[in-house]
Short mmCIF file of C-alpha atoms in Angstrom, two decimals:
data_model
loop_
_atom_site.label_atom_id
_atom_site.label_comp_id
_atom_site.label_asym_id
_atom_site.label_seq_id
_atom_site.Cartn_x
_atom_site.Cartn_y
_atom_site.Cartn_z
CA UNK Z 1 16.11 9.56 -21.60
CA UNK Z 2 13.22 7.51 -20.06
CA UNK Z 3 14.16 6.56 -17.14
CA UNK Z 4 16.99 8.12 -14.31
CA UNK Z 5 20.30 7.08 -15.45
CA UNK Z 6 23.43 7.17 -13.21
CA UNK Z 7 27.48 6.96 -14.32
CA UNK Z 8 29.72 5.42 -13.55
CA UNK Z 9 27.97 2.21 -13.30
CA UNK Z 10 30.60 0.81 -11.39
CA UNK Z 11 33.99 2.62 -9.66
CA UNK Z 12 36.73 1.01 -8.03
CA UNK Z 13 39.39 3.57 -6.36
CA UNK Z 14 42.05 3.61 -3.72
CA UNK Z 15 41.50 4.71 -0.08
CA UNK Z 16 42.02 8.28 -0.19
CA UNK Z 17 40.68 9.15 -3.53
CA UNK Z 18 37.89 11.96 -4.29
CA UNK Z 19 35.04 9.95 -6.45
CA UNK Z 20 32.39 11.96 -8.12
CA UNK Z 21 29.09 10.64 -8.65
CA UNK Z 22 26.40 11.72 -11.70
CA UNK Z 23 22.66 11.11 -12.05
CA UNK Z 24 20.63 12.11 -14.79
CA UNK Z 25 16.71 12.38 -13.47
CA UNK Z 26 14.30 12.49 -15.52
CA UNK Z 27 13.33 15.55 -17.42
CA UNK Z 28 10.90 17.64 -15.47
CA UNK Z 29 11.19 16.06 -12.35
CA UNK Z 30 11.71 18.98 -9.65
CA UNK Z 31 12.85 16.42 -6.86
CA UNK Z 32 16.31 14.51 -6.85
CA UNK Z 33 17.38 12.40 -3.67
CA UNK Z 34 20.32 10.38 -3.14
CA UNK Z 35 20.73 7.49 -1.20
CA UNK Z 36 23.33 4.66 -0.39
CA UNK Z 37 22.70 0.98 0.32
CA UNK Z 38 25.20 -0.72 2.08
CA UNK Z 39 25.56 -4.67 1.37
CA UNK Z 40 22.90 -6.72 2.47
CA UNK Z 41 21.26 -3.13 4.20
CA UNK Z 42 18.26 -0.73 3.52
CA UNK Z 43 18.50 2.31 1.99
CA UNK Z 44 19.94 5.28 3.95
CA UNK Z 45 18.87 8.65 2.69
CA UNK Z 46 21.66 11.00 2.54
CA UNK Z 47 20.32 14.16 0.22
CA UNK Z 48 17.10 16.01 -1.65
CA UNK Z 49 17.26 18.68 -3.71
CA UNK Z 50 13.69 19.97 -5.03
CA UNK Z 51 15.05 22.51 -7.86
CA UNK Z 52 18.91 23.38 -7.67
CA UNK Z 53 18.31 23.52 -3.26
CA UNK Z 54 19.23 21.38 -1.04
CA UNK Z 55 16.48 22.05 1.95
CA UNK Z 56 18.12 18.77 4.24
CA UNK Z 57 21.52 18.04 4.00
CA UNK Z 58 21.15 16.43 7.19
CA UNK Z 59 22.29 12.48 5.92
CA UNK Z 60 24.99 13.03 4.65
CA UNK Z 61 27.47 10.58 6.68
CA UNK Z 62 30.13 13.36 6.94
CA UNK Z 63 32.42 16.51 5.69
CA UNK Z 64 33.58 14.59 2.79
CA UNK Z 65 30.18 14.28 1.34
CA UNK Z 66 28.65 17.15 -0.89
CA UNK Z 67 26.24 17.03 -3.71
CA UNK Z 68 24.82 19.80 -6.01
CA UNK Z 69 22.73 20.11 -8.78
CA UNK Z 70 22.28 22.61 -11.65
CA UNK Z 71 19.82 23.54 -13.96
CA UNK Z 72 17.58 21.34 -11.91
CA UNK Z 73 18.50 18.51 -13.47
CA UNK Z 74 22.38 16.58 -13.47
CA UNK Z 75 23.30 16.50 -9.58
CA UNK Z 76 26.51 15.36 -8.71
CA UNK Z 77 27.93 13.46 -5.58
CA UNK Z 78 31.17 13.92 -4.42
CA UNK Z 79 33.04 12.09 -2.03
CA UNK Z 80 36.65 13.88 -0.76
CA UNK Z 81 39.41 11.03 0.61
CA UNK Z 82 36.90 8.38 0.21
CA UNK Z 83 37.34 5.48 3.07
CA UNK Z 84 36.68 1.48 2.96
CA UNK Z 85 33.56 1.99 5.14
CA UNK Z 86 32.32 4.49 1.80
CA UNK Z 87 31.80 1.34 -0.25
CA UNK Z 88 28.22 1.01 -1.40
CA UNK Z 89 26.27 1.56 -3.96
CA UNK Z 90 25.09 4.83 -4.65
CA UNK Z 91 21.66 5.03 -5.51
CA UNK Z 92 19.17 8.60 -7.40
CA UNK Z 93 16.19 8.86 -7.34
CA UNK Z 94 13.71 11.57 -8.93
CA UNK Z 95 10.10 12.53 -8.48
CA UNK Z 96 7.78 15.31 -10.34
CA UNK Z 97 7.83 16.94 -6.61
CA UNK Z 98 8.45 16.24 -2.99
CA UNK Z 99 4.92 15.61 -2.01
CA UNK Z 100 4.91 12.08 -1.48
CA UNK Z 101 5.08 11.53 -5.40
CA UNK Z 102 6.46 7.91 -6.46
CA UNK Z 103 10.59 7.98 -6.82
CA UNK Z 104 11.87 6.71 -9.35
CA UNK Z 105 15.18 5.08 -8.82
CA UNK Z 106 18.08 4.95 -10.85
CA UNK Z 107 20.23 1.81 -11.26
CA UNK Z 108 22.81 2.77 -8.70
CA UNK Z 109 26.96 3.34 -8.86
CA UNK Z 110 28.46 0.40 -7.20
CA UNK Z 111 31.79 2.16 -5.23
CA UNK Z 112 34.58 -0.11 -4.08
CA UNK Z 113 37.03 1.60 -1.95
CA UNK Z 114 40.37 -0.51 -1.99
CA UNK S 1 13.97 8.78 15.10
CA UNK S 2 12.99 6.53 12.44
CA UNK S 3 12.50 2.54 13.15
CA UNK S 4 10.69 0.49 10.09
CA UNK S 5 10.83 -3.65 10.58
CA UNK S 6 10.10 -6.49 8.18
CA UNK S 7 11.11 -9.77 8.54
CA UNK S 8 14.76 -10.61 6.57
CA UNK S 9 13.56 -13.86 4.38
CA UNK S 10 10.70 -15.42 3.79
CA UNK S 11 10.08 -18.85 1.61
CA UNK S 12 7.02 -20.14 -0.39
CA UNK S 13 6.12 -21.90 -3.50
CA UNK S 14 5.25 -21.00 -6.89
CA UNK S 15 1.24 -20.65 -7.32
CA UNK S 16 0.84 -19.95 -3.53
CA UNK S 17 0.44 -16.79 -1.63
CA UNK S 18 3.13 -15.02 0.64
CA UNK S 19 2.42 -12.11 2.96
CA UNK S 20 4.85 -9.40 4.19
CA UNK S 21 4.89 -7.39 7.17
CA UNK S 22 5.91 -4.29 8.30
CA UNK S 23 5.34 -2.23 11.19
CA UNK S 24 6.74 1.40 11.77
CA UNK S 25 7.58 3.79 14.42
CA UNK S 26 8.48 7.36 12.76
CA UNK S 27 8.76 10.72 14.01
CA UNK S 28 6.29 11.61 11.20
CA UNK S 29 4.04 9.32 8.45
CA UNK S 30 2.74 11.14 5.13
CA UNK S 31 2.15 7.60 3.10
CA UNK S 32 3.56 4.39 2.81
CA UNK S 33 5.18 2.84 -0.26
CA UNK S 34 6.34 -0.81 -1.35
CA UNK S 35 9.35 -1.50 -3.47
CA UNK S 36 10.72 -4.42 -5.47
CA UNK S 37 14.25 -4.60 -5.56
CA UNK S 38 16.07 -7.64 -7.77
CA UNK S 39 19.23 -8.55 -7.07
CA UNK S 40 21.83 -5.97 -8.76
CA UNK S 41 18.85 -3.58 -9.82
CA UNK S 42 17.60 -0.32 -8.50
CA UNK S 43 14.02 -0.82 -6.34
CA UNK S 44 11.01 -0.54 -8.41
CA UNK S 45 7.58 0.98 -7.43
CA UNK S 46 4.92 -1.33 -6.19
CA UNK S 47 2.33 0.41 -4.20
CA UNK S 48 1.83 3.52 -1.96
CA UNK S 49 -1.21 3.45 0.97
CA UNK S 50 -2.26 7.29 2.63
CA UNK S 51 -5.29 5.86 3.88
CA UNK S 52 -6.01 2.67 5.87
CA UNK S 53 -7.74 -0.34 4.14
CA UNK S 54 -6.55 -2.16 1.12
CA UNK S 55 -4.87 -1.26 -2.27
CA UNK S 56 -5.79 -4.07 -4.94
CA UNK S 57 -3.02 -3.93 -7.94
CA UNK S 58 -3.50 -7.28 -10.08
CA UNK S 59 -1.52 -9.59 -8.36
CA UNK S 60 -0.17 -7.47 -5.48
CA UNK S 61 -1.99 -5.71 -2.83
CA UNK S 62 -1.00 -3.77 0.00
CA UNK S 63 -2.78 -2.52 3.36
CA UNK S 64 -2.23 -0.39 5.44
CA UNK S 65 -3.06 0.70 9.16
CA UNK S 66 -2.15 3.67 10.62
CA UNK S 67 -3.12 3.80 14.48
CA UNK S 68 -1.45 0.14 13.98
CA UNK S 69 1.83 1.32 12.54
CA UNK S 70 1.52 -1.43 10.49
CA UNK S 71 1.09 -2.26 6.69
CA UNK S 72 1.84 -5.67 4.45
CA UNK S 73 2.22 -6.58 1.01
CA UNK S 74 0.33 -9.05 -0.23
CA UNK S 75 1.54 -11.49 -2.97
CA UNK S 76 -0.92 -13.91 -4.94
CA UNK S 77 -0.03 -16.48 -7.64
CA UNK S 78 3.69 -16.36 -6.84
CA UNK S 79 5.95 -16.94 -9.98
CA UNK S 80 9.54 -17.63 -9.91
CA UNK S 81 10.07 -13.96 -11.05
CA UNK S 82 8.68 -12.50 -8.09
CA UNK S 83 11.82 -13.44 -6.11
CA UNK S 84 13.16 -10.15 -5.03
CA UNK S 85 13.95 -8.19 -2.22
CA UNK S 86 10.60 -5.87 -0.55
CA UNK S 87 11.27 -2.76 0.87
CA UNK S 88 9.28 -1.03 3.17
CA UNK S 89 9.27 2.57 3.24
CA UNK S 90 7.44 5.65 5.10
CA UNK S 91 7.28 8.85 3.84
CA UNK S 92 7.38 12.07 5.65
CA UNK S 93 7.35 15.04 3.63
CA UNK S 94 9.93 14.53 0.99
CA UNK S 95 11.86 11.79 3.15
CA UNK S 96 11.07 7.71 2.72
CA UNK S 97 12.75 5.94 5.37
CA UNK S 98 12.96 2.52 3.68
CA UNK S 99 12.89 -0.53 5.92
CA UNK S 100 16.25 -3.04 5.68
CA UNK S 101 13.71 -5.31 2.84
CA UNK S 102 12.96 -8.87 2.87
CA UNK S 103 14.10 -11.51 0.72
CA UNK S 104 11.07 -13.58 -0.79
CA UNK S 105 12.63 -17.06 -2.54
CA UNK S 106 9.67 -18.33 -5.12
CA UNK S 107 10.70 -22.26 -5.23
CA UNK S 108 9.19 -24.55 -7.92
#
């Protein structure tokens, strides 16, 4: 596609619950970050992979996040025994490479933990 | 540590000019980069300063200073569509620190 797509757009599920996250980046873009944007908040980074590595793992809020990507291109987010305070929306990003290239931001997975 | 600070609204009226500030205090600074955000869409790419001065983009400009810390966006000719959220953020390396954004309201 054109642009970075994300799915689901939108997830609802019950305290507890593993969620799983998917961004598509664009095609030939090396560099794929995720982020999450609390209500009415900036945008915390959480995770980069340039290729299929994850150099800096380092924002990710806990041991329930984890995020990988093949082929160097899907990457998916996963979130074990997800909690209230996990509701956000999920935000991917891609650039053609890490050096301070524009990112290009998908339109985000809004998570509701009930 | 990271701190990046814009003010959280800001008002002005269609035709006129609004200005948006943002100063920075980060462990490291490769390049700063503006953002337009609507409500219930993912941030869009506005402008990106390396060097200090001014970056003129139709309508939009941004500057930037770096023994300042500082940078601001620049909007001319406001239109009612310009009503977003502007995010702040500085990059170091592969990692843009975004700033918490500020609401502009475009009123008629």
């Amino acid at each position: 596609g054109a642009g970075v797509s994300q799915s689901p757009s939108n997830k609802v599920t019950e305290k507890g619950k593993d969620v799983e996250l998917r961004c598509d980046p664009i095609s030939g873009h090396t560099a794929l970050y995720w982020y999450r944007q609390r209500l009415g908040q900036g945008l915390e980074f959480l995770i980069y992979f340039q290729g299929n590595s994850a150099p800096d793992k380092s924002g990710l809020p806990s041991d329930r996040f984890s995020a990988e990507r093949t082929g160097e291109s899907v990457s998916t987010l996963t979130i074990q025994r997800t909690q209230q305070e996990d509701s956000a929306v999920y935000l991917c990003a891609s650039s053609l490479d890490t050096a301070n290239y524009e990112q290009y931001f998908g339109p985000g997975t809004r998570l509701t933990v009930t | 540590g990271q701190n990046i600070d814009q003010p959280t609204e800001m008002t002005a009226t269609e035709g006129a000019i609004v200005q948006i500030n943002c100063t920075y205090q980060t462990s490291g600074f490769n390049g700063l980069f503006w953002y337009q955000q609507h409500a219930g869409e993912a941030p869009t790419f506005l402008s990106y300063n390396v060097l200090d001065g001014l970056e003129e983009k139709g309508r939009f400009s941004s500057f930037l200073s770096r023994s300042k810390g500082y940078s601001y966006l620049l909007l001319k000719e406001l239109q009612m569509k310009d009503s977003a959220s502007y995010l702040c953020a500085v990059s170091n390396d592969y990692k843009l620190s975004f700033g918490a954004g500020t609401t502009v309201t475009v009123r008629a």
